[in-house]
PDB file of C-alpha atoms in Angstrom:
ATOM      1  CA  UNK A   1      15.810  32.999  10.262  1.00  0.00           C
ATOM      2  CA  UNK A   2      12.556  34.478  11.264  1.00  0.00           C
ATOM      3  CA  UNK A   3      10.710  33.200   7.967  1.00  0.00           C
ATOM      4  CA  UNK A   4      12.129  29.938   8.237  1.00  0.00           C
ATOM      5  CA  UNK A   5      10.741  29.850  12.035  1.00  0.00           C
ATOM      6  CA  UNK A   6       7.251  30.899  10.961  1.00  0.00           C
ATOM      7  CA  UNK A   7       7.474  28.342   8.140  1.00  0.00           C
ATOM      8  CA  UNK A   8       8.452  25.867   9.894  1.00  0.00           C
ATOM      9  CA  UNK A   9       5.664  25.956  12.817  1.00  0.00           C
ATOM     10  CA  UNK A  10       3.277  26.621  10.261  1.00  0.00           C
ATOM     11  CA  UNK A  11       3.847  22.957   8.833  1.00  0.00           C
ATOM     12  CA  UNK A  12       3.753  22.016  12.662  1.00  0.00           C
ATOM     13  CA  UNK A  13       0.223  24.133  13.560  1.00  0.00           C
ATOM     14  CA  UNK A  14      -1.465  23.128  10.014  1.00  0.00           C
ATOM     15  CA  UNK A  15      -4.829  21.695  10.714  1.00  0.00           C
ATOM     16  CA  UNK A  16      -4.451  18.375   9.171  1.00  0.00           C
ATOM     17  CA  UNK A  17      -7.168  17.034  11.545  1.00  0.00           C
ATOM     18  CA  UNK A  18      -9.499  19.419   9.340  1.00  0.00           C
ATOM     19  CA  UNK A  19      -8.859  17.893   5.895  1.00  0.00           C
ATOM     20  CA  UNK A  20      -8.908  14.237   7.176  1.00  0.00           C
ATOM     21  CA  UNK A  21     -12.593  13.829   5.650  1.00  0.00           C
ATOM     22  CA  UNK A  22     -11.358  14.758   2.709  1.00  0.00           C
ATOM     23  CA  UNK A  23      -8.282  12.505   2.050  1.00  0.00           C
ATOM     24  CA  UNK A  24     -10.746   9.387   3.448  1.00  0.00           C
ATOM     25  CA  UNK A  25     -12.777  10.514   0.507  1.00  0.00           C
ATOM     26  CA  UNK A  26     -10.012  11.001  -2.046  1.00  0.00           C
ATOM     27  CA  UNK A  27      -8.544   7.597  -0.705  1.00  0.00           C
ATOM     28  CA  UNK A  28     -12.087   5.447  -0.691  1.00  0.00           C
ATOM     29  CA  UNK A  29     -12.826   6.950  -4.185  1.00  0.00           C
ATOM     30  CA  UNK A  30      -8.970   5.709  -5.594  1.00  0.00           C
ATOM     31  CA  UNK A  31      -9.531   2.233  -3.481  1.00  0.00           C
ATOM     32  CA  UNK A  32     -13.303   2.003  -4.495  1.00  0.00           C
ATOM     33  CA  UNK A  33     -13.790   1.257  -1.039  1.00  0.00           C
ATOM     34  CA  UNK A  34     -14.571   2.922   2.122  1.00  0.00           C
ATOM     35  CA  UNK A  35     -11.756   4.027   3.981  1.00  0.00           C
ATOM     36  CA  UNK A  36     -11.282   5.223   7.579  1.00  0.00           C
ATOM     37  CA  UNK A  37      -8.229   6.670   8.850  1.00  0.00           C
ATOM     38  CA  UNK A  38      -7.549   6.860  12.914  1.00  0.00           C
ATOM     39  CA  UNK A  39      -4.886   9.295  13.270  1.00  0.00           C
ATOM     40  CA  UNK A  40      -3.275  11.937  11.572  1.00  0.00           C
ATOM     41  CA  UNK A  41      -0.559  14.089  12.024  1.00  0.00           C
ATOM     42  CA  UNK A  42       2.650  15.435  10.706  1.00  0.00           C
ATOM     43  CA  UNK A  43       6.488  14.587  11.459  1.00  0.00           C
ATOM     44  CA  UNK A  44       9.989  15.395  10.261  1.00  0.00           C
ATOM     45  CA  UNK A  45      11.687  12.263  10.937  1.00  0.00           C
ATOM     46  CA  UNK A  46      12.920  10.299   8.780  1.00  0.00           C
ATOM     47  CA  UNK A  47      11.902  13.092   6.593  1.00  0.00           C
ATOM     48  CA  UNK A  48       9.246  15.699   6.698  1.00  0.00           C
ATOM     49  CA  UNK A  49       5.766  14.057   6.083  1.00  0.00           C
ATOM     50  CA  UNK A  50       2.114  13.489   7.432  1.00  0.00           C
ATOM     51  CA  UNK A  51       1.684  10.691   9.367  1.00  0.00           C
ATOM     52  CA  UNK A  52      -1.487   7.980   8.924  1.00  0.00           C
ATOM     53  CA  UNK A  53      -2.544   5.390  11.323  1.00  0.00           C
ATOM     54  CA  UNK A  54      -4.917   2.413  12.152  1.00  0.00           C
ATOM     55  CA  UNK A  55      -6.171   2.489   8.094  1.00  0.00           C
ATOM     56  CA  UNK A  56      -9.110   0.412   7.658  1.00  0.00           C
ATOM     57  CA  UNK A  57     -10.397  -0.198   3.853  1.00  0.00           C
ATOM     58  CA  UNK A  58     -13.980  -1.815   3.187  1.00  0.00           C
ATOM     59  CA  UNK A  59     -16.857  -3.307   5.223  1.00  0.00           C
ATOM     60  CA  UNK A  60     -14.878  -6.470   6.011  1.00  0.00           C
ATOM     61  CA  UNK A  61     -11.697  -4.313   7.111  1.00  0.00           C
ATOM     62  CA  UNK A  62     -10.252  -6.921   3.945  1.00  0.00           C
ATOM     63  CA  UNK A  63      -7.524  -4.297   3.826  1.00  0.00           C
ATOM     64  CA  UNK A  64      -5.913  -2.925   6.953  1.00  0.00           C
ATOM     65  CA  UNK A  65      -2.718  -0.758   7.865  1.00  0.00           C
ATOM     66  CA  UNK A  66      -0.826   0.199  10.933  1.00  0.00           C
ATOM     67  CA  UNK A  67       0.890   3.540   9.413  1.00  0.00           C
ATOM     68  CA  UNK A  68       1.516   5.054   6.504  1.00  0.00           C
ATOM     69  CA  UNK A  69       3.909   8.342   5.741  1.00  0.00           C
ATOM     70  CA  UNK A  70       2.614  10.400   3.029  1.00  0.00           C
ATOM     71  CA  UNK A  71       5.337  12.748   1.463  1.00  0.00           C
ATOM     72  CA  UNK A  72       2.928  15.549  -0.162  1.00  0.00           C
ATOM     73  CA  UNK A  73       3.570  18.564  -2.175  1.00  0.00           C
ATOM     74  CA  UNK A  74       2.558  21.125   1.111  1.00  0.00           C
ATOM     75  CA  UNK A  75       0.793  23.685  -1.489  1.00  0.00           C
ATOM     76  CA  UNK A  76      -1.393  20.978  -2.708  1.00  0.00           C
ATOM     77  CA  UNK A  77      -3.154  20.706   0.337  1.00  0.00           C
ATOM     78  CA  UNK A  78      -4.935  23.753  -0.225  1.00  0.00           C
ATOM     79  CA  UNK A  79      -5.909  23.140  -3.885  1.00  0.00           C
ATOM     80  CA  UNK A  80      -8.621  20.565  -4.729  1.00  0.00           C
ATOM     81  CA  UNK A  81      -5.968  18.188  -5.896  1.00  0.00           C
ATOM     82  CA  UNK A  82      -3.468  16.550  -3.598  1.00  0.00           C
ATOM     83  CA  UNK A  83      -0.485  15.723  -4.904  1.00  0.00           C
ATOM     84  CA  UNK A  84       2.058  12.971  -2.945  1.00  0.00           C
ATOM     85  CA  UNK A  85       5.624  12.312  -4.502  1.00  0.00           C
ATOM     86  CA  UNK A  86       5.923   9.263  -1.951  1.00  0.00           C
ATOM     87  CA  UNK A  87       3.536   6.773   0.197  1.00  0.00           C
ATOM     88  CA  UNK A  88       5.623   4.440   2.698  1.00  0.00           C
ATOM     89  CA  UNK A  89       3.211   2.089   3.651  1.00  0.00           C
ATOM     90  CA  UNK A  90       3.878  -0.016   6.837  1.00  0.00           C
ATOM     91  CA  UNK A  91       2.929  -3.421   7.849  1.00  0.00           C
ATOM     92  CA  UNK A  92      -0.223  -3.463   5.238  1.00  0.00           C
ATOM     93  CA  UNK A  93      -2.222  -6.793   6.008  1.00  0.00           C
ATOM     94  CA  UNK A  94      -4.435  -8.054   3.256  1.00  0.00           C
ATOM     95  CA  UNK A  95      -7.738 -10.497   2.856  1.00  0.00           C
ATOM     96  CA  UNK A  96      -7.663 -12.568  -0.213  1.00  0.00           C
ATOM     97  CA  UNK A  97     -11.253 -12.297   0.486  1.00  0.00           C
ATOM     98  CA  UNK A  98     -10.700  -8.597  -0.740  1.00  0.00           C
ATOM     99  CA  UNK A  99      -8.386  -9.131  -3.880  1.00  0.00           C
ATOM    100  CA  UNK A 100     -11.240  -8.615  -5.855  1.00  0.00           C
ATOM    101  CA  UNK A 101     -11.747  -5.326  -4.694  1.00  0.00           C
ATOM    102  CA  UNK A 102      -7.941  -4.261  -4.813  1.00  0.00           C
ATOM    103  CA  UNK A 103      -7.263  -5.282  -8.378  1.00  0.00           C
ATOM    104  CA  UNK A 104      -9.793  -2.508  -9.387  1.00  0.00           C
ATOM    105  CA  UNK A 105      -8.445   0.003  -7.348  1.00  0.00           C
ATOM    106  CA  UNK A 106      -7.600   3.156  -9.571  1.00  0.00           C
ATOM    107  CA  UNK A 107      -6.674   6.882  -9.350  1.00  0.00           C
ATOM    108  CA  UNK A 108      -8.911   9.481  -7.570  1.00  0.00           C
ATOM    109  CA  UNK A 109      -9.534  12.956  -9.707  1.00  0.00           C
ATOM    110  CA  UNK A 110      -9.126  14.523  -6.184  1.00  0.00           C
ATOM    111  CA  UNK A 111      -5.251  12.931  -5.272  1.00  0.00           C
ATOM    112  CA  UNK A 112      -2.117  11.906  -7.422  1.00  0.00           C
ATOM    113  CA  UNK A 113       0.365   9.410  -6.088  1.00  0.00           C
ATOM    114  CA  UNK A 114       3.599   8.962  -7.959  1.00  0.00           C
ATOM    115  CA  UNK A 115       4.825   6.290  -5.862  1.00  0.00           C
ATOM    116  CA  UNK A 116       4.391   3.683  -3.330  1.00  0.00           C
ATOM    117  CA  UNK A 117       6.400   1.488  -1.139  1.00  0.00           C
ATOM    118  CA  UNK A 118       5.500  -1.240   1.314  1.00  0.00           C
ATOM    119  CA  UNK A 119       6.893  -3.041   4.127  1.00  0.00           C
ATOM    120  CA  UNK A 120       6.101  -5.844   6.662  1.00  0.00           C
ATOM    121  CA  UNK A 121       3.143  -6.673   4.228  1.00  0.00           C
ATOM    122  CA  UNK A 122       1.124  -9.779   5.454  1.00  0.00           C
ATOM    123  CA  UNK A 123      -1.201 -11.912   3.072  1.00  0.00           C
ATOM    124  CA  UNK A 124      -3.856 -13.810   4.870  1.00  0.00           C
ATOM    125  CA  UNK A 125      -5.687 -16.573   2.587  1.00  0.00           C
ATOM    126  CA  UNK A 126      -8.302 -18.309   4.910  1.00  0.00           C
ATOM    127  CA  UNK A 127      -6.466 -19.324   8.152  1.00  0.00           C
ATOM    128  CA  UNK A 128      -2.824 -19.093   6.719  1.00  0.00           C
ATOM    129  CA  UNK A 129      -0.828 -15.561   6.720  1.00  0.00           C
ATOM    130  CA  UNK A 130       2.087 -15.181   4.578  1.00  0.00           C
ATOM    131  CA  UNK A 131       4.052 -12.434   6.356  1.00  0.00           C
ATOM    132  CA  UNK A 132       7.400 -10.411   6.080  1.00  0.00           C
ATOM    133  CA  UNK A 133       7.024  -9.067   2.489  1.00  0.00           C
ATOM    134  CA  UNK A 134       8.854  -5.673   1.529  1.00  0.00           C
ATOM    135  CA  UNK A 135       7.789  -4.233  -2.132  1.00  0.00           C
ATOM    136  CA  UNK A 136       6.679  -1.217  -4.795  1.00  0.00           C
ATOM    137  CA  UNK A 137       3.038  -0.177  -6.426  1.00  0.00           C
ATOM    138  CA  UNK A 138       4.230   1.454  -9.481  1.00  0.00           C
ATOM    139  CA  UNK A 139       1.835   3.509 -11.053  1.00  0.00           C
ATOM    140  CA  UNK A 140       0.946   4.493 -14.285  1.00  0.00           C
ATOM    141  CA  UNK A 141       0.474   7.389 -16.400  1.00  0.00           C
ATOM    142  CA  UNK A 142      -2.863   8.146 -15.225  1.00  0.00           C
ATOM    143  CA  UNK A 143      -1.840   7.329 -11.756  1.00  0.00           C
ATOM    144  CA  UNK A 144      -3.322   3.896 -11.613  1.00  0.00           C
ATOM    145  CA  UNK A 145      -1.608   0.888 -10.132  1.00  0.00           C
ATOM    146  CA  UNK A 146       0.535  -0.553 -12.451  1.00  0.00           C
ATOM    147  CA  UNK A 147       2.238  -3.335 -10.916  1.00  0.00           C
ATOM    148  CA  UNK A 148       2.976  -4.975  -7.362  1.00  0.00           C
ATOM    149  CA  UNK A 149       6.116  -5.904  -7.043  1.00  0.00           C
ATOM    150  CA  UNK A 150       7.003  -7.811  -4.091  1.00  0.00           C
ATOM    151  CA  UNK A 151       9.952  -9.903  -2.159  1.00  0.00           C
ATOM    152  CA  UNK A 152      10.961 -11.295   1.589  1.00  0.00           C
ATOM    153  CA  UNK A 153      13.022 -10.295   3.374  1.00  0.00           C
ATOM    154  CA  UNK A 154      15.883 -12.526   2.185  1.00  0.00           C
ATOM    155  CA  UNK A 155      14.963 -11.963  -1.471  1.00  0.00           C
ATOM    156  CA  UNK A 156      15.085 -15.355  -2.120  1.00  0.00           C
ATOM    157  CA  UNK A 157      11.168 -15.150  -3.197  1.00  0.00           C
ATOM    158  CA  UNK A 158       9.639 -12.616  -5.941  1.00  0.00           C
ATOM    159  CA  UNK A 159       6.504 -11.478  -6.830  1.00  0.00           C
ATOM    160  CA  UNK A 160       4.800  -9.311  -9.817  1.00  0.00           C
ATOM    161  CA  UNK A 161       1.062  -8.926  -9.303  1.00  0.00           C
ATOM    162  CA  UNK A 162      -0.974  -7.167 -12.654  1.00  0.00           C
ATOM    163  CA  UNK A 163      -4.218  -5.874 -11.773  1.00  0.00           C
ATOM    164  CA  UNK A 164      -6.298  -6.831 -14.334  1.00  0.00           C
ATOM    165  CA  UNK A 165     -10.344  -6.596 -14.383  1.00  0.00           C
ATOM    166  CA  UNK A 166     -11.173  -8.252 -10.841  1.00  0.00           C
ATOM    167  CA  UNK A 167      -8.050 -10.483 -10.719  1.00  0.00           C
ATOM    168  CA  UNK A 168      -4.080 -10.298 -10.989  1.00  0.00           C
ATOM    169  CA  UNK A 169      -1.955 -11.783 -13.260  1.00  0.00           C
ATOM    170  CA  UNK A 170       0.957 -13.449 -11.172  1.00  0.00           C
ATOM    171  CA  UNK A 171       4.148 -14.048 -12.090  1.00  0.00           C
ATOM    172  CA  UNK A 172       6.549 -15.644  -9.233  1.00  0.00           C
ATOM    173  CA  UNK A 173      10.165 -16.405  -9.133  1.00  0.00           C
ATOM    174  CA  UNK A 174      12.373 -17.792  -6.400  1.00  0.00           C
ATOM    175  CA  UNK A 175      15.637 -18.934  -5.637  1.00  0.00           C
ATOM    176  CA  UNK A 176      17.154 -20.924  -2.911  1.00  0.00           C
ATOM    177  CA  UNK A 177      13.381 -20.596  -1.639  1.00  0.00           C
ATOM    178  CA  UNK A 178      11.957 -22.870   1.445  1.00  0.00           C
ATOM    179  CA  UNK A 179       8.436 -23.238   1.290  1.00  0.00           C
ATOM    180  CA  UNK A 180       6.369 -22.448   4.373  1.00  0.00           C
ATOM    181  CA  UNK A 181       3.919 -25.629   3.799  1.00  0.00           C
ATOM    182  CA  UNK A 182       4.095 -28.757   5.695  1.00  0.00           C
ATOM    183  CA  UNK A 183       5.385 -30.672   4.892  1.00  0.00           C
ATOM    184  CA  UNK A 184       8.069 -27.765   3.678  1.00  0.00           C
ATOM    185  CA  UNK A 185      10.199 -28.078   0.125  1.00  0.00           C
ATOM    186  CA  UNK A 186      13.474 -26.178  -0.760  1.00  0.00           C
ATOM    187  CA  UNK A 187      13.038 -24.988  -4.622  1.00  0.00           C
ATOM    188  CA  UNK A 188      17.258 -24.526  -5.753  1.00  0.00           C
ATOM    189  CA  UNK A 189      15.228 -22.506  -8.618  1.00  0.00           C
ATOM    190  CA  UNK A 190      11.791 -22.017  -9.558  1.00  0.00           C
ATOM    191  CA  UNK A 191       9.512 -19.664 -11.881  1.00  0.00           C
ATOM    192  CA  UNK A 192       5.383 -19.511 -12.268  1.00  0.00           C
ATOM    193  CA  UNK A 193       3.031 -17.795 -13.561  1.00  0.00           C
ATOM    194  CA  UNK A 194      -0.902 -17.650 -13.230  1.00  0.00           C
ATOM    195  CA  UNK A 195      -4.195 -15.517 -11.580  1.00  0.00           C
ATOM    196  CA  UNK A 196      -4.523 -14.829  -7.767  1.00  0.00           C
ATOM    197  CA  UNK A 197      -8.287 -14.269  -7.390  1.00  0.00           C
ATOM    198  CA  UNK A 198      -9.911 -14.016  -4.123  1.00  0.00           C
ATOM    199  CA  UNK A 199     -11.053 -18.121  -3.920  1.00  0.00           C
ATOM    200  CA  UNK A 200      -8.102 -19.551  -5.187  1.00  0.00           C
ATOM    201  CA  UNK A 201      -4.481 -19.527  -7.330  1.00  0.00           C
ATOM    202  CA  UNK A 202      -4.755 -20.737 -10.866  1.00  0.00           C
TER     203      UNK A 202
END
């Protein structure tokens, strides 16, 4: 009982405030952007994790987050390499201005991701935001985005985003779906495919 109590405020007392240069530097180097994290800290609810907040990513902020919850493997955060079985990110909002930048993002030598889940994502293209998506990053062997995959909240609409060079490859299917546009359109069943670059959808 006593080791578990020393454990256990050991993961409370860590100095995670100390190492915060150092994940902004694994993170910009992954993101090939510059990336600035407010707060840090760590919590055991839902589960045990450290807890990010107010994320901004490049000059233009293109990328922003309100919180993340990193699940990491605890020893790693005294090697050189951080390991994290599971990023929740939470209510991500995204620049097409930045997709560019995004689509190149990679893996860092310094931090290994296995996995990646979003929620409350918002797109904004111009003056327009597309909110309410949920989704996945999956990531490759070499610990690369893969693929985006993304729905709403009713899963009536679907989205697979490729990163490929400075674009994505888009492939979107939907069901039942009701367009946000004015004027709107119901699709009983649609599916399309093109690029999403940062000026425009081919």
């Amino acid at each position: 009982a006593g080791l578990s109590l020393l454990s256990l405020l050991a993961v409370m007392l860590f100095p995670y405030e100390r190492y915060l240069p150092g994940i902004e530097r694994k993170a910009s180097e992954a993101l090939k952007d510059p990336v600035k994290i407010g707060t840090i800290g760590f919590s055991f609810l839902p589960r045990p994790h450290i807890a990010l907040g107010n994320i901004k990513v490049g000059q233009a902020e293109h990328l922003t987050i309100a919180k993340a919850m990193a699940v990491p493997d605890i020893l790693s955060l005294l090697g050189e390499s951080t390991i994290v079985s599971e990023l929740v990110i939470e209510k991500p909002l995204i620049k097409s201005s930045g997709l560019n930048h995004l689509a190149q993002a990679g893996s860092s030598p310094g931090m290994t991701i296995k996995h990646i889940t979003l929620s409350g994502l918002a797109f904004v293209v111009g003056k327009t935001a597309y909110s309410g998506m949920n989704g996945e990053i999956t990531m490759n062997a070499a610990g690369a985005p893969e693929k985006i995959l993304l729905r709403d909240a009713e899963g009536f609409l679907k989205i697979e985003l490729t990163p490929k060079g400075e674009i994505f490859q888009i492939a979107v299917s939907g069901s039942a779906w009701r367009s946000s546009t004015r004027p709107s359109f119901t699709f009983d069943k649609f599916d399309a495919q093109g690029e999403l670059k940062p000026d425009r959808l081919v």
